[in-house]
């Protein structure tokens, strides 16, 4: 985890951007010693968003399963998950 004062974004934008891109991790900016903002590379942000969407969908499927509602077959789920993982790893868009 990288932590920088918020003033560094104005003074060192290129350095902060390079740090985000090279690490793939967010940079936490503080103001008066307290957390203020989080800055991250757009590709890392997109990956996180896709993973969050996947977790939400998996949670919904698990809730349906626990409630006894019929859903997809294990084979359909496996194929779907493979396509999502491929999308996250390779940046490909798949139709859901």
XYZ file of N, CA and C in Angstrom:
288
model
N 0.852 -1.163 0.000
C 0.000 0.000 0.000
C 0.903 1.232 0.000
N 0.600 2.137 -0.903
C 1.334 3.391 -1.008
C 0.485 4.510 -0.396
N 1.105 5.315 0.454
C 0.409 6.442 1.073
C 1.218 7.703 0.805
N 0.527 8.726 0.307
C 1.166 10.002 -0.021
C 0.280 11.138 0.492
N 0.874 12.297 0.784
C 0.046 13.452 1.128
C -0.708 13.944 -0.113
N -1.903 14.480 0.090
C -2.732 14.903 -1.048
C -2.043 15.964 -1.905
N -1.195 16.775 -1.317
C -0.493 17.804 -2.095
C 0.394 17.180 -3.169
N 0.809 15.934 -2.968
C 1.709 15.304 -3.943
C 1.020 15.060 -5.281
N -0.297 14.975 -5.315
C -0.993 14.765 -6.590
C -0.847 15.999 -7.470
N -0.846 17.167 -6.871
C -0.653 18.403 -7.638
C 0.804 18.574 -8.030
N 1.672 18.276 -7.111
C 3.093 18.519 -7.333
C 3.773 17.425 -8.145
N 3.289 16.188 -8.026
C 3.975 15.043 -8.641
C 3.003 14.124 -9.378
N 2.124 14.706 -10.172
C 1.117 13.888 -10.854
C 1.749 12.741 -11.643
N 2.770 13.039 -12.444
C 3.386 12.007 -13.283
C 4.003 10.891 -12.445
N 4.604 11.254 -11.321
C 5.194 10.250 -10.422
C 4.106 9.354 -9.823
N 3.010 9.969 -9.378
C 1.898 9.201 -8.796
C 1.293 8.294 -9.870
N 1.086 8.807 -11.074
C 0.520 8.011 -12.163
C 1.425 6.832 -12.488
N 2.726 7.073 -12.557
C 3.680 5.992 -12.846
C 3.666 4.948 -11.739
N 3.556 5.374 -10.504
C 3.495 4.457 -9.373
C 2.241 3.586 -9.452
N 1.113 4.199 -9.778
C -0.139 3.439 -9.926
C -0.013 2.401 -11.038
N 0.532 2.815 -12.171
C 0.662 1.904 -13.312
C 1.656 0.781 -13.045
N 2.780 1.096 -12.437
C 3.814 0.076 -12.229
C 3.435 -0.924 -11.137
N 2.747 -0.456 -10.113
C 2.407 -1.350 -9.001
C 1.077 -2.068 -9.221
N 0.177 -1.460 -10.009
C -1.158 -2.030 -10.178
C -1.997 -1.898 -8.917
N -1.506 -1.158 -7.966
C -2.186 -0.979 -6.686
C -2.638 0.467 -6.527
N -3.639 0.702 -5.706
C -4.066 2.072 -5.453
C -3.052 2.828 -4.611
N -3.042 4.144 -4.769
C -2.235 5.025 -3.935
C -3.214 5.804 -3.063
N -3.003 5.736 -1.764
C -3.874 6.415 -0.810
C -3.298 7.796 -0.536
N -4.140 8.809 -0.678
C -3.717 10.187 -0.439
C -4.307 10.662 0.891
N -3.485 11.334 1.666
C -3.937 11.839 2.956
C -4.024 13.359 2.929
N -4.853 13.876 3.783
C -4.986 15.327 3.951
C -4.989 15.577 5.449
N -4.054 16.382 5.898
C -3.895 16.647 7.332
C -3.729 15.349 8.125
N -3.021 14.388 7.517
C -2.720 13.138 8.207
C -3.836 12.105 8.214
N -4.957 12.403 7.554
C -6.086 11.473 7.518
C -6.371 11.066 6.086
N -6.907 9.856 5.884
C -7.254 9.389 4.557
C -8.198 10.347 3.861
N -7.932 10.619 2.574
C -8.745 11.582 1.835
C -9.207 11.013 0.501
N -8.271 10.482 -0.307
C -8.588 9.986 -1.637
C -7.807 8.710 -1.926
N -8.297 7.969 -2.901
C -7.569 6.817 -3.426
C -7.457 7.021 -4.930
N -6.246 6.868 -5.459
C -5.991 7.035 -6.890
C -5.457 5.715 -7.414
N -5.972 5.296 -8.593
C -5.458 4.052 -9.163
C -5.500 4.091 -10.676
N -4.679 3.233 -11.275
C -4.616 3.075 -12.714
C -5.973 2.602 -13.236
N -6.379 3.092 -14.401
C -7.695 2.759 -14.938
C -7.840 1.269 -15.222
N -6.783 0.601 -15.671
C -6.860 -0.835 -15.930
C -7.051 -1.612 -14.630
N -6.361 -1.217 -13.572
C -6.533 -1.859 -12.272
C -7.950 -1.620 -11.758
N -8.458 -0.407 -11.975
C -9.826 -0.091 -11.559
C -10.832 -0.965 -12.306
N -10.666 -1.090 -13.628
C -11.573 -1.927 -14.424
C -11.545 -3.377 -13.956
N -10.345 -3.902 -13.661
C -10.235 -5.282 -13.155
C -10.989 -5.430 -11.841
N -10.811 -4.467 -10.944
C -11.513 -4.534 -9.654
C -13.020 -4.483 -9.836
N -13.478 -3.616 -10.719
C -14.917 -3.508 -10.959
C -15.481 -4.825 -11.494
N -14.763 -5.456 -12.419
C -15.210 -6.735 -12.974
C -15.226 -7.819 -11.908
N -14.214 -7.822 -11.050
C -14.168 -8.820 -9.983
C -15.295 -8.589 -8.978
N -15.587 -7.342 -8.655
C -16.707 -7.049 -7.758
C -18.024 -7.503 -8.365
N -18.192 -7.276 -9.660
C -19.410 -7.717 -10.343
C -19.523 -9.239 -10.283
N -18.412 -9.924 -10.497
C -18.403 -11.377 -10.429
C -18.781 -11.859 -9.032
N -18.205 -11.236 -7.994
C -18.544 -11.614 -6.623
C -20.030 -11.399 -6.344
N -20.586 -10.302 -6.819
C -22.017 -10.041 -6.628
C -22.860 -11.119 -7.297
N -22.469 -11.494 -8.508
C -23.215 -12.523 -9.226
C -23.082 -13.883 -8.551
N -21.891 -14.197 -8.069
C -21.695 -15.463 -7.359
C -22.506 -15.495 -6.071
N -22.556 -14.380 -5.368
C -23.352 -14.299 -4.153
C -24.830 -14.520 -4.455
N -25.320 -13.913 -5.532
C -26.725 -14.092 -5.911
C -27.018 -15.557 -6.252
N -26.099 -16.204 -6.965
C -26.275 -17.617 -7.312
C -26.289 -18.461 -6.041
N -25.386 -18.179 -5.118
C -25.320 -18.944 -3.869
C -26.575 -18.724 -3.029
N -27.082 -17.506 -2.992
C -28.324 -17.237 -2.263
C -29.483 -18.017 -2.874
N -29.545 -18.054 -4.206
C -30.585 -18.838 -4.876
C -30.449 -20.318 -4.543
N -29.223 -20.815 -4.557
C -28.988 -22.234 -4.264
C -29.423 -22.562 -2.848
N -29.045 -21.721 -1.885
C -29.403 -21.967 -0.492
C -30.910 -21.879 -0.267
N -31.582 -21.060 -1.065
C -33.034 -20.919 -0.948
C -33.775 -22.021 -1.696
N -33.023 -22.879 -2.391
C -33.646 -23.986 -3.109
C -34.208 -23.618 -4.466
N -33.907 -22.419 -4.937
C -34.389 -22.024 -6.262
C -33.512 -22.659 -7.325
N -34.133 -23.021 -8.419
C -33.359 -23.619 -9.512
C -32.586 -22.537 -10.239
N -31.407 -22.902 -10.662
C -30.562 -21.957 -11.368
C -29.922 -22.641 -12.553
N -28.660 -22.437 -12.695
C -27.937 -23.018 -13.814
C -27.306 -24.341 -13.392
N -26.966 -25.126 -14.374
C -26.278 -26.388 -14.101
C -24.828 -26.089 -13.743
N -24.157 -27.007 -13.077
C -22.731 -26.778 -12.782
C -21.911 -26.538 -14.049
N -22.252 -27.215 -15.140
C -21.520 -27.035 -16.393
C -21.723 -25.626 -16.950
N -22.959 -25.123 -16.881
C -23.225 -23.764 -17.352
C -22.489 -22.738 -16.499
N -22.490 -22.956 -15.195
C -21.799 -22.050 -14.293
C -20.296 -22.081 -14.545
N -19.744 -23.281 -14.743
C -18.316 -23.424 -15.021
C -17.929 -22.667 -16.293
N -18.725 -22.817 -17.334
C -18.461 -22.127 -18.592
C -18.543 -20.615 -18.411
N -19.548 -20.169 -17.683
C -19.723 -18.746 -17.432
C -18.540 -18.178 -16.646
N -18.139 -18.881 -15.588
C -17.022 -18.419 -14.772
C -15.729 -18.392 -15.582
N -15.519 -19.391 -16.424
C -14.336 -19.392 -17.290
C -14.310 -18.157 -18.180
N -15.472 -17.789 -18.724
C -15.515 -16.617 -19.604
C -15.235 -15.330 -18.834
N -15.724 -15.229 -17.603
C -15.475 -14.043 -16.783
C -13.994 -13.959 -16.414
N -13.414 -15.084 -16.020
C -11.993 -15.104 -15.666
C -11.146 -14.714 -16.875
N -11.496 -15.241 -18.045
C -10.771 -14.893 -19.273
C -10.879 -13.397 -19.547
N -12.062 -12.845 -19.326
C -12.270 -11.408 -19.546
C -11.395 -10.586 -18.609
N -11.338 -10.967 -17.345
C -10.551 -10.223 -16.367
C -9.063 -10.343 -16.683
N -8.619 -11.552 -17.028
C -7.196 -11.769 -17.277
C -6.716 -11.161 -18.587
N -7.573 -11.129 -19.586
C -7.136 -10.696 -20.924
C -7.827 -9.441 -21.411
N -8.692 -8.855 -20.599
C -9.348 -7.626 -20.980
C -10.360 -7.801 -22.100
N -10.825 -9.026 -22.327
C -11.797 -9.280 -23.387
C -13.198 -9.045 -22.838
N -14.053 -8.535 -23.682
C -15.456 -8.352 -23.315
C -16.232 -9.595 -23.734
N -17.024 -10.119 -22.821
C -17.868 -11.261 -23.140
C -19.312 -10.855 -22.922
N -20.196 -11.525 -23.597
C -21.609 -11.228 -23.402
C -22.108 -12.095 -22.255
N -22.813 -11.460 -21.345
C -23.290 -12.145 -20.142
C -24.782 -12.312 -20.243
